[in-house]
PDB file of C-alpha atoms in Angstrom:
ATOM      1  CA  UNK P  19    -108.275 -37.056 173.897  1.00 74.00           C
ATOM      2  CA  UNK P  20    -108.229 -40.805 173.441  1.00 73.00           C
ATOM      3  CA  UNK P  21    -109.662 -40.239 169.916  1.00 75.00           C
ATOM      4  CA  UNK P  22    -106.518 -37.989 168.551  1.00 72.00           C
ATOM      5  CA  UNK P  23    -103.246 -39.690 169.922  1.00 70.00           C
ATOM      6  CA  UNK P  24    -104.354 -42.817 168.942  1.00 73.00           C
ATOM      7  CA  UNK P  25    -105.679 -41.454 165.118  1.00 73.00           C
ATOM      8  CA  UNK P  26    -102.297 -39.758 165.011  1.00 67.00           C
ATOM      9  CA  UNK P  27    -100.733 -43.053 165.560  1.00 70.00           C
ATOM     10  CA  UNK P  28     -99.484 -45.169 162.938  1.00 71.00           C
ATOM     11  CA  UNK P  29    -100.298 -48.942 162.111  1.00 77.00           C
ATOM     12  CA  UNK P  30     -96.931 -50.227 163.464  1.00 72.00           C
ATOM     13  CA  UNK P  31     -96.649 -48.239 166.421  1.00 72.00           C
ATOM     14  CA  UNK P  32    -100.055 -48.659 167.150  1.00 76.00           C
ATOM     15  CA  UNK P  33     -99.282 -53.003 167.097  1.00 80.00           C
ATOM     16  CA  UNK P  34     -96.102 -51.924 169.442  1.00 77.00           C
ATOM     17  CA  UNK P  35     -98.397 -50.255 172.039  1.00 77.00           C
ATOM     18  CA  UNK P  36    -100.819 -52.870 171.777  1.00 80.00           C
ATOM     19  CA  UNK P  37     -98.478 -55.746 172.793  1.00 79.00           C
ATOM     20  CA  UNK P  38     -97.593 -53.526 175.750  1.00 77.00           C
ATOM     21  CA  UNK P  39    -100.812 -53.518 176.959  1.00 79.00           C
ATOM     22  CA  UNK P  40    -100.554 -57.453 176.236  1.00 81.00           C
ATOM     23  CA  UNK P  41     -98.014 -57.962 177.782  1.00 79.00           C
ATOM     24  CA  UNK P  42     -99.576 -56.149 180.866  1.00 77.00           C
ATOM     25  CA  UNK P  43    -101.978 -58.372 181.240  1.00 80.00           C
ATOM     26  CA  UNK P  44    -100.046 -61.068 181.357  1.00 82.00           C
ATOM     27  CA  UNK P  45     -97.583 -60.005 183.893  1.00 80.00           C
ATOM     28  CA  UNK P  46    -101.002 -59.271 186.365  1.00 80.00           C
ATOM     29  CA  UNK P  47    -101.708 -55.933 185.707  1.00 74.00           C
ATOM     30  CA  UNK P  48    -105.064 -56.820 184.405  1.00 67.00           C
ATOM     31  CA  UNK P  49    -106.532 -53.383 184.337  1.00 73.00           C
ATOM     32  CA  UNK P  50    -106.731 -51.423 180.876  1.00 73.00           C
ATOM     33  CA  UNK P  51    -104.528 -48.465 181.374  1.00 76.00           C
ATOM     34  CA  UNK P  52    -105.767 -44.764 180.898  1.00 77.00           C
ATOM     35  CA  UNK P  53    -104.756 -41.953 178.853  1.00 74.00           C
ATOM     36  CA  UNK P  54    -101.312 -40.686 180.839  1.00 74.00           C
ATOM     37  CA  UNK P  55    -100.554 -44.591 180.871  1.00 76.00           C
ATOM     38  CA  UNK P  56    -101.425 -45.586 177.384  1.00 74.00           C
ATOM     39  CA  UNK P  57     -99.017 -42.220 176.221  1.00 71.00           C
ATOM     40  CA  UNK P  58     -96.370 -43.293 178.685  1.00 71.00           C
ATOM     41  CA  UNK P  59     -96.140 -46.242 176.713  1.00 71.00           C
ATOM     42  CA  UNK P  60     -96.819 -44.798 173.644  1.00 68.00           C
ATOM     43  CA  UNK P  61     -93.346 -42.808 174.643  1.00 64.00           C
ATOM     44  CA  UNK P  62     -92.000 -46.413 176.400  1.00 64.00           C
ATOM     45  CA  UNK P  63     -91.912 -48.550 173.334  1.00 61.00           C
ATOM     46  CA  UNK P  64     -90.560 -46.098 170.797  1.00 58.00           C
ATOM     47  CA  UNK P  65     -93.879 -45.533 169.617  1.00 59.00           C
ATOM     48  CA  UNK P  66     -93.080 -42.377 167.352  1.00 70.00           C
ATOM     49  CA  UNK P  67     -91.872 -41.072 164.450  1.00 75.00           C
ATOM     50  CA  UNK P  68     -88.077 -41.421 164.713  1.00 79.00           C
ATOM     51  CA  UNK P  69     -89.096 -45.406 166.254  1.00 77.00           C
ATOM     52  CA  UNK P  70     -86.832 -44.218 168.942  1.00 81.00           C
ATOM     53  CA  UNK P  71     -86.667 -45.115 173.116  1.00 80.00           C
ATOM     54  CA  UNK P  72     -85.562 -43.023 176.073  1.00 83.00           C
ATOM     55  CA  UNK P  73     -83.551 -45.968 176.362  1.00 84.00           C
ATOM     56  CA  UNK P  74     -81.892 -45.607 172.499  1.00 87.00           C
ATOM     57  CA  UNK P  75     -81.563 -41.847 173.104  1.00 90.00           C
ATOM     58  CA  UNK P  76     -80.218 -42.530 176.347  1.00 92.00           C
ATOM     59  CA  UNK P  77     -77.011 -44.636 174.596  1.00 93.00           C
ATOM     60  CA  UNK P  78     -76.852 -42.956 171.839  1.00 93.00           C
ATOM     61  CA  UNK P  79     -75.891 -39.898 174.475  1.00 94.00           C
ATOM     62  CA  UNK P  80     -73.581 -41.922 176.104  1.00 94.00           C
ATOM     63  CA  UNK P  81     -71.769 -43.187 173.249  1.00 94.00           C
ATOM     64  CA  UNK P  82     -71.805 -39.788 171.733  1.00 92.00           C
ATOM     65  CA  UNK P  83     -69.617 -38.256 174.924  1.00 91.00           C
ATOM     66  CA  UNK P  84     -67.530 -41.321 175.305  1.00 92.00           C
ATOM     67  CA  UNK P  85     -66.446 -41.012 171.759  1.00 91.00           C
ATOM     68  CA  UNK P  86     -66.871 -37.066 170.596  1.00 86.00           C
ATOM     69  CA  UNK P  87     -63.484 -36.426 171.252  1.00 88.00           C
ATOM     70  CA  UNK P  88     -62.499 -38.291 167.576  1.00 90.00           C
ATOM     71  CA  UNK P  89     -64.077 -35.912 166.038  1.00 88.00           C
ATOM     72  CA  UNK P  90     -64.062 -32.052 164.907  1.00 85.00           C
ATOM     73  CA  UNK P  91     -67.117 -31.080 166.391  1.00 85.00           C
ATOM     74  CA  UNK P  92     -70.897 -32.545 166.652  1.00 86.00           C
ATOM     75  CA  UNK P  93     -71.297 -31.905 163.275  1.00 86.00           C
ATOM     76  CA  UNK P  94     -69.296 -34.908 162.173  1.00 89.00           C
ATOM     77  CA  UNK P  95     -70.261 -37.514 164.640  1.00 89.00           C
ATOM     78  CA  UNK P  96     -72.026 -39.926 163.054  1.00 91.00           C
ATOM     79  CA  UNK P  97     -75.261 -39.520 164.024  1.00 89.00           C
ATOM     80  CA  UNK P  98     -78.348 -42.404 162.702  1.00 89.00           C
ATOM     81  CA  UNK P  99     -80.840 -40.087 162.882  1.00 87.00           C
ATOM     82  CA  UNK P 100     -80.707 -35.808 162.550  1.00 88.00           C
ATOM     83  CA  UNK P 101     -83.178 -36.072 165.681  1.00 90.00           C
ATOM     84  CA  UNK P 102     -80.440 -36.977 168.068  1.00 91.00           C
ATOM     85  CA  UNK P 103     -77.909 -34.528 167.191  1.00 92.00           C
ATOM     86  CA  UNK P 104     -80.567 -31.935 168.194  1.00 92.00           C
ATOM     87  CA  UNK P 105     -81.640 -34.194 171.391  1.00 92.00           C
ATOM     88  CA  UNK P 106     -78.268 -34.676 172.813  1.00 92.00           C
ATOM     89  CA  UNK P 107     -76.350 -31.632 172.187  1.00 91.00           C
ATOM     90  CA  UNK P 108     -79.943 -30.403 174.148  1.00 92.00           C
ATOM     91  CA  UNK P 109     -78.755 -32.853 176.908  1.00 93.00           C
ATOM     92  CA  UNK P 110     -75.774 -32.064 177.174  1.00 92.00           C
ATOM     93  CA  UNK P 111     -76.198 -28.557 177.464  1.00 92.00           C
ATOM     94  CA  UNK P 112     -79.311 -28.848 180.490  1.00 93.00           C
ATOM     95  CA  UNK P 113     -77.369 -31.808 182.208  1.00 92.00           C
ATOM     96  CA  UNK P 114     -74.267 -29.957 182.525  1.00 92.00           C
ATOM     97  CA  UNK P 115     -75.904 -26.757 183.903  1.00 93.00           C
ATOM     98  CA  UNK P 116     -78.245 -28.235 186.344  1.00 91.00           C
ATOM     99  CA  UNK P 117     -76.159 -30.966 187.362  1.00 93.00           C
ATOM    100  CA  UNK P 118     -78.679 -34.029 186.237  1.00 91.00           C
ATOM    101  CA  UNK P 119     -78.365 -37.480 187.491  1.00 92.00           C
ATOM    102  CA  UNK P 120     -78.502 -40.177 185.064  1.00 91.00           C
ATOM    103  CA  UNK P 121     -82.390 -40.972 186.445  1.00 91.00           C
ATOM    104  CA  UNK P 122     -82.985 -36.871 184.884  1.00 93.00           C
ATOM    105  CA  UNK P 123     -80.917 -37.862 182.587  1.00 92.00           C
ATOM    106  CA  UNK P 124     -83.333 -40.433 181.031  1.00 90.00           C
ATOM    107  CA  UNK P 125     -86.825 -37.896 181.898  1.00 90.00           C
ATOM    108  CA  UNK P 126     -85.288 -35.553 180.186  1.00 92.00           C
ATOM    109  CA  UNK P 127     -84.377 -37.796 176.561  1.00 91.00           C
ATOM    110  CA  UNK P 128     -87.778 -38.867 176.999  1.00 86.00           C
ATOM    111  CA  UNK P 129     -89.669 -35.191 177.212  1.00 89.00           C
ATOM    112  CA  UNK P 130     -87.072 -34.439 174.293  1.00 91.00           C
ATOM    113  CA  UNK P 131     -88.394 -37.281 172.697  1.00 87.00           C
ATOM    114  CA  UNK P 132     -91.579 -36.103 173.235  1.00 84.00           C
ATOM    115  CA  UNK P 133     -90.960 -32.726 172.270  1.00 88.00           C
ATOM    116  CA  UNK P 134     -90.046 -33.153 168.904  1.00 89.00           C
ATOM    117  CA  UNK P 135     -92.217 -35.657 168.180  1.00 84.00           C
ATOM    118  CA  UNK P 136     -95.082 -33.153 168.344  1.00 84.00           C
ATOM    119  CA  UNK P 137     -92.920 -31.414 166.433  1.00 87.00           C
ATOM    120  CA  UNK P 138     -92.811 -33.149 163.704  1.00 85.00           C
ATOM    121  CA  UNK P 139     -96.825 -34.237 164.147  1.00 78.00           C
ATOM    122  CA  UNK P 140     -97.431 -30.151 164.045  1.00 82.00           C
ATOM    123  CA  UNK P 141     -95.735 -30.461 160.316  1.00 84.00           C
ATOM    124  CA  UNK P 142     -92.539 -29.411 161.142  1.00 86.00           C
ATOM    125  CA  UNK P 143     -89.376 -31.458 160.008  1.00 86.00           C
ATOM    126  CA  UNK P 144     -86.178 -31.990 161.900  1.00 86.00           C
ATOM    127  CA  UNK P 145     -82.906 -28.589 160.225  1.00 86.00           C
ATOM    128  CA  UNK P 146     -80.087 -30.898 159.201  1.00 85.00           C
ATOM    129  CA  UNK P 147     -77.005 -31.030 161.671  1.00 85.00           C
ATOM    130  CA  UNK P 148     -74.906 -27.892 161.079  1.00 82.00           C
ATOM    131  CA  UNK P 149     -72.096 -26.437 161.904  1.00 78.00           C
ATOM    132  CA  UNK P 150     -72.448 -23.398 163.735  1.00 72.00           C
ATOM    133  CA  UNK P 151     -71.574 -19.960 162.544  1.00 75.00           C
ATOM    134  CA  UNK P 152     -67.823 -18.620 162.901  1.00 76.00           C
ATOM    135  CA  UNK P 153     -68.520 -15.302 164.967  1.00 73.00           C
ATOM    136  CA  UNK P 154     -67.806 -12.165 162.532  1.00 77.00           C
ATOM    137  CA  UNK P 155     -63.794 -11.810 162.698  1.00 80.00           C
ATOM    138  CA  UNK P 156     -62.650  -8.243 163.753  1.00 75.00           C
ATOM    139  CA  UNK P 157     -60.445  -5.696 160.898  1.00 75.00           C
ATOM    140  CA  UNK P 158     -57.272  -5.306 160.243  1.00 79.00           C
ATOM    141  CA  UNK P 159     -55.671  -2.397 161.440  1.00 83.00           C
ATOM    142  CA  UNK P 160     -55.204  -0.416 164.713  1.00 88.00           C
ATOM    143  CA  UNK P 161     -59.108  -0.402 166.973  1.00 87.00           C
ATOM    144  CA  UNK P 162     -60.793   3.022 167.661  1.00 89.00           C
ATOM    145  CA  UNK P 163     -59.075   2.874 170.608  1.00 93.00           C
ATOM    146  CA  UNK P 164     -55.300   2.708 169.727  1.00 93.00           C
ATOM    147  CA  UNK P 165     -55.563   5.302 166.855  1.00 94.00           C
ATOM    148  CA  UNK P 166     -57.310   8.054 169.792  1.00 95.00           C
ATOM    149  CA  UNK P 167     -53.835   6.549 171.763  1.00 95.00           C
ATOM    150  CA  UNK P 168     -51.457   6.847 169.154  1.00 95.00           C
ATOM    151  CA  UNK P 169     -52.816  10.814 168.574  1.00 95.00           C
ATOM    152  CA  UNK P 170     -52.844  11.400 172.077  1.00 95.00           C
ATOM    153  CA  UNK P 171     -48.987  10.475 172.333  1.00 95.00           C
ATOM    154  CA  UNK P 172     -48.448  12.527 168.973  1.00 94.00           C
ATOM    155  CA  UNK P 173     -49.369  15.730 170.483  1.00 94.00           C
ATOM    156  CA  UNK P 174     -47.808  14.873 173.873  1.00 93.00           C
ATOM    157  CA  UNK P 175     -44.607  14.711 171.942  1.00 93.00           C
ATOM    158  CA  UNK P 176     -45.322  17.871 170.323  1.00 92.00           C
ATOM    159  CA  UNK P 177     -45.904  19.136 173.304  1.00 88.00           C
ATOM    160  CA  UNK P 178     -50.150  20.091 173.314  1.00 86.00           C
ATOM    161  CA  UNK P 179     -50.543  18.319 176.159  1.00 82.00           C
ATOM    162  CA  UNK P 180     -48.899  18.320 179.338  1.00 72.00           C
TER     163      UNK P 180
END
């Protein structure tokens, strides 16, 4: 499992995580991290294909949330990276539905960042930022119910219906 985790990282990512491990040792934590701690360090250090940390995601989420009123839609907002669009949209939806606190949103940002990093590692790409398709428009003219009502009125006027 260690080989799989380290083998999927770039040299820059490994350097970032090793620096964090050395900082932990300098702070008094002399025991090397286990795999779960190592994966958490990878996530915290921004050692993912995007170079983002959960704090950076939260900062962009707050900026977007506070400035989105200036744009006609989320697709018009100047996203630094397309992945942030997808993460922030999902964070807002989930955060509102579940009435999440700040700490819960940070955990969600971490989880979504990991999800999209795995998405990239599996060979998929980040979908471009696009406006949602508009729903179909009703055709002009009377609806079937309106046509039936007119037929009913015509028959009643003609005395065919009591």
